[in-house]
Amino acid sequence: MIADKQGPKRGSRRPAIEARGALSVDEAIDYLNVGRTKIYAEMQSGRLPYRKIGRKTLILKADAEAYLEALPTGLGSAVGKQPRQTGGEPSQLEGVDVEPR
């Protein structure tokens, strides 16, 4: 029988994710909506703090929320795309030779 990932089983003594202070890696994957590789990369880089208890890795829920708040909002221009300057405004690259595309 395949385990259902809908939530805790009836009678489980574990509180819902919303009520917990710390998340396992699998719970953090669901909570942050990112993949396992990304979670481990963010932990390795130091952007997502974590704790170890023996072999178990825990991410404090407050740290997961702070990580989400620190992410870019997606507002503004895309990375690498800058708005084109028009008209009589002086270029910020004055004096720099730039070949036209």
PDB file of C-alpha atoms in Angstrom:
ATOM      1  CA  MET A   1       0.000   0.000   0.000  1.00  0.00           C
ATOM      2  CA  ILE A   2       1.419   3.401  -0.994  1.00  0.00           C
ATOM      3  CA  ALA A   3       1.472   6.075   1.704  1.00  0.00           C
ATOM      4  CA  ASP A   4      -0.721   9.096   1.044  1.00  0.00           C
ATOM      5  CA  LYS A   5       1.054  12.485   1.251  1.00  0.00           C
ATOM      6  CA  GLN A   6      -2.214  14.367   1.902  1.00  0.00           C
ATOM      7  CA  GLY A   7      -1.423  14.995   5.555  1.00  0.00           C
ATOM      8  CA  PRO A   8      -0.918  13.325   8.892  1.00  0.00           C
ATOM      9  CA  LYS A   9      -2.776  10.090   9.459  1.00  0.00           C
ATOM     10  CA  ARG A  10      -5.826  10.105  11.667  1.00  0.00           C
ATOM     11  CA  GLY A  11      -4.726   9.854  15.268  1.00  0.00           C
ATOM     12  CA  SER A  12      -1.238  11.221  14.557  1.00  0.00           C
ATOM     13  CA  ARG A  13       0.218  13.220  17.430  1.00  0.00           C
ATOM     14  CA  ARG A  14       2.300  15.433  15.128  1.00  0.00           C
ATOM     15  CA  PRO A  15       0.839  18.916  14.763  1.00  0.00           C
ATOM     16  CA  ALA A  16       0.121  20.338  11.306  1.00  0.00           C
ATOM     17  CA  ILE A  17       2.982  22.106   9.531  1.00  0.00           C
ATOM     18  CA  GLU A  18       1.416  25.478  10.357  1.00  0.00           C
ATOM     19  CA  ALA A  19       1.726  24.738  14.085  1.00  0.00           C
ATOM     20  CA  ARG A  20       5.309  23.398  14.085  1.00  0.00           C
ATOM     21  CA  GLY A  21       8.405  25.358  14.980  1.00  0.00           C
ATOM     22  CA  ALA A  22      10.747  23.256  12.815  1.00  0.00           C
ATOM     23  CA  LEU A  23      10.405  21.429   9.508  1.00  0.00           C
ATOM     24  CA  SER A  24      12.145  18.353   8.136  1.00  0.00           C
ATOM     25  CA  VAL A  25      13.757  18.689   4.705  1.00  0.00           C
ATOM     26  CA  ASP A  26      10.754  16.976   3.079  1.00  0.00           C
ATOM     27  CA  GLU A  27       8.341  19.298   4.878  1.00  0.00           C
ATOM     28  CA  ALA A  28      10.446  22.338   3.908  1.00  0.00           C
ATOM     29  CA  ILE A  29      10.315  21.215   0.257  1.00  0.00           C
ATOM     30  CA  ASP A  30       6.522  21.267   0.438  1.00  0.00           C
ATOM     31  CA  TYR A  31       6.361  24.455   2.517  1.00  0.00           C
ATOM     32  CA  LEU A  32       8.767  26.444   0.304  1.00  0.00           C
ATOM     33  CA  ASN A  33       7.562  24.802  -2.930  1.00  0.00           C
ATOM     34  CA  VAL A  34      11.090  24.116  -4.200  1.00  0.00           C
ATOM     35  CA  GLY A  35      12.976  20.955  -5.099  1.00  0.00           C
ATOM     36  CA  ARG A  36      15.280  18.873  -2.937  1.00  0.00           C
ATOM     37  CA  THR A  37      18.398  19.951  -4.858  1.00  0.00           C
ATOM     38  CA  LYS A  38      17.508  23.638  -4.414  1.00  0.00           C
ATOM     39  CA  ILE A  39      16.900  23.203  -0.660  1.00  0.00           C
ATOM     40  CA  TYR A  40      20.312  21.584  -0.180  1.00  0.00           C
ATOM     41  CA  ALA A  41      22.025  24.202  -2.387  1.00  0.00           C
ATOM     42  CA  GLU A  42      20.455  27.029  -0.362  1.00  0.00           C
ATOM     43  CA  MET A  43      21.464  25.360   2.913  1.00  0.00           C
ATOM     44  CA  GLN A  44      25.032  24.829   1.635  1.00  0.00           C
ATOM     45  CA  SER A  45      25.311  28.488   0.550  1.00  0.00           C
ATOM     46  CA  GLY A  46      24.115  29.708   3.949  1.00  0.00           C
ATOM     47  CA  ARG A  47      21.001  31.442   2.613  1.00  0.00           C
ATOM     48  CA  LEU A  48      18.741  28.898   4.343  1.00  0.00           C
ATOM     49  CA  PRO A  49      19.885  28.168   7.914  1.00  0.00           C
ATOM     50  CA  TYR A  50      19.394  24.664   9.264  1.00  0.00           C
ATOM     51  CA  ARG A  51      20.014  22.621  12.401  1.00  0.00           C
ATOM     52  CA  LYS A  52      21.205  19.038  12.820  1.00  0.00           C
ATOM     53  CA  ILE A  53      20.032  16.603  15.472  1.00  0.00           C
ATOM     54  CA  GLY A  54      22.084  13.482  14.852  1.00  0.00           C
ATOM     55  CA  ARG A  55      21.308  12.544  11.241  1.00  0.00           C
ATOM     56  CA  LYS A  56      18.092  14.556  11.117  1.00  0.00           C
ATOM     57  CA  THR A  57      18.168  17.972   9.433  1.00  0.00           C
ATOM     58  CA  LEU A  58      15.698  20.576  10.636  1.00  0.00           C
ATOM     59  CA  ILE A  59      14.850  24.004   9.263  1.00  0.00           C
ATOM     60  CA  LEU A  60      13.217  26.399  11.676  1.00  0.00           C
ATOM     61  CA  LYS A  61       9.912  27.624  10.303  1.00  0.00           C
ATOM     62  CA  ALA A  62      10.940  31.215  11.105  1.00  0.00           C
ATOM     63  CA  ASP A  63      14.122  30.712   9.010  1.00  0.00           C
ATOM     64  CA  ALA A  64      12.051  29.299   6.117  1.00  0.00           C
ATOM     65  CA  GLU A  65       9.737  32.327   6.266  1.00  0.00           C
ATOM     66  CA  ALA A  66      12.715  34.734   6.411  1.00  0.00           C
ATOM     67  CA  TYR A  67      14.215  32.952   3.390  1.00  0.00           C
ATOM     68  CA  LEU A  68      10.978  33.497   1.439  1.00  0.00           C
ATOM     69  CA  GLU A  69      10.833  37.165   2.439  1.00  0.00           C
ATOM     70  CA  ALA A  70      14.438  37.693   1.260  1.00  0.00           C
ATOM     71  CA  LEU A  71      13.737  36.361  -2.242  1.00  0.00           C
ATOM     72  CA  PRO A  72      13.323  38.897  -5.063  1.00  0.00           C
ATOM     73  CA  THR A  73       9.721  39.925  -5.667  1.00  0.00           C
ATOM     74  CA  GLY A  74       9.763  39.606  -9.450  1.00  0.00           C
ATOM     75  CA  LEU A  75       8.818  43.253  -9.878  1.00  0.00           C
ATOM     76  CA  GLY A  76      10.847  45.407 -12.230  1.00  0.00           C
ATOM     77  CA  SER A  77      12.904  44.476 -15.248  1.00  0.00           C
ATOM     78  CA  ALA A  78      14.153  40.970 -15.849  1.00  0.00           C
ATOM     79  CA  VAL A  79      17.744  40.086 -15.037  1.00  0.00           C
ATOM     80  CA  GLY A  80      20.037  41.167 -17.851  1.00  0.00           C
ATOM     81  CA  LYS A  81      17.337  43.261 -19.515  1.00  0.00           C
ATOM     82  CA  GLN A  82      17.659  46.984 -19.009  1.00  0.00           C
ATOM     83  CA  PRO A  83      15.206  49.567 -20.353  1.00  0.00           C
ATOM     84  CA  ARG A  84      16.496  51.310 -23.464  1.00  0.00           C
ATOM     85  CA  GLN A  85      17.400  54.964 -23.166  1.00  0.00           C
ATOM     86  CA  THR A  86      15.667  57.253 -25.586  1.00  0.00           C
ATOM     87  CA  GLY A  87      15.963  60.839 -26.701  1.00  0.00           C
ATOM     88  CA  GLY A  88      18.319  63.426 -25.311  1.00  0.00           C
ATOM     89  CA  GLU A  89      19.229  61.738 -22.038  1.00  0.00           C
ATOM     90  CA  PRO A  90      22.996  61.314 -21.690  1.00  0.00           C
ATOM     91  CA  SER A  91      24.202  57.728 -21.599  1.00  0.00           C
ATOM     92  CA  GLN A  92      25.683  56.363 -18.393  1.00  0.00           C
ATOM     93  CA  LEU A  93      28.370  54.801 -20.567  1.00  0.00           C
ATOM     94  CA  GLU A  94      29.608  58.101 -22.007  1.00  0.00           C
ATOM     95  CA  GLY A  95      33.154  57.772 -23.242  1.00  0.00           C
ATOM     96  CA  VAL A  96      32.951  53.978 -23.440  1.00  0.00           C
ATOM     97  CA  ASP A  97      33.121  52.432 -26.885  1.00  0.00           C
ATOM     98  CA  VAL A  98      30.166  50.097 -27.327  1.00  0.00           C
ATOM     99  CA  GLU A  99      29.485  48.327 -30.584  1.00  0.00           C
ATOM    100  CA  PRO A 100      25.870  48.465 -31.763  1.00  0.00           C
ATOM    101  CA  ARG A 101      24.077  45.141 -32.127  1.00  0.00           C
TER     102      ARG A 101
END
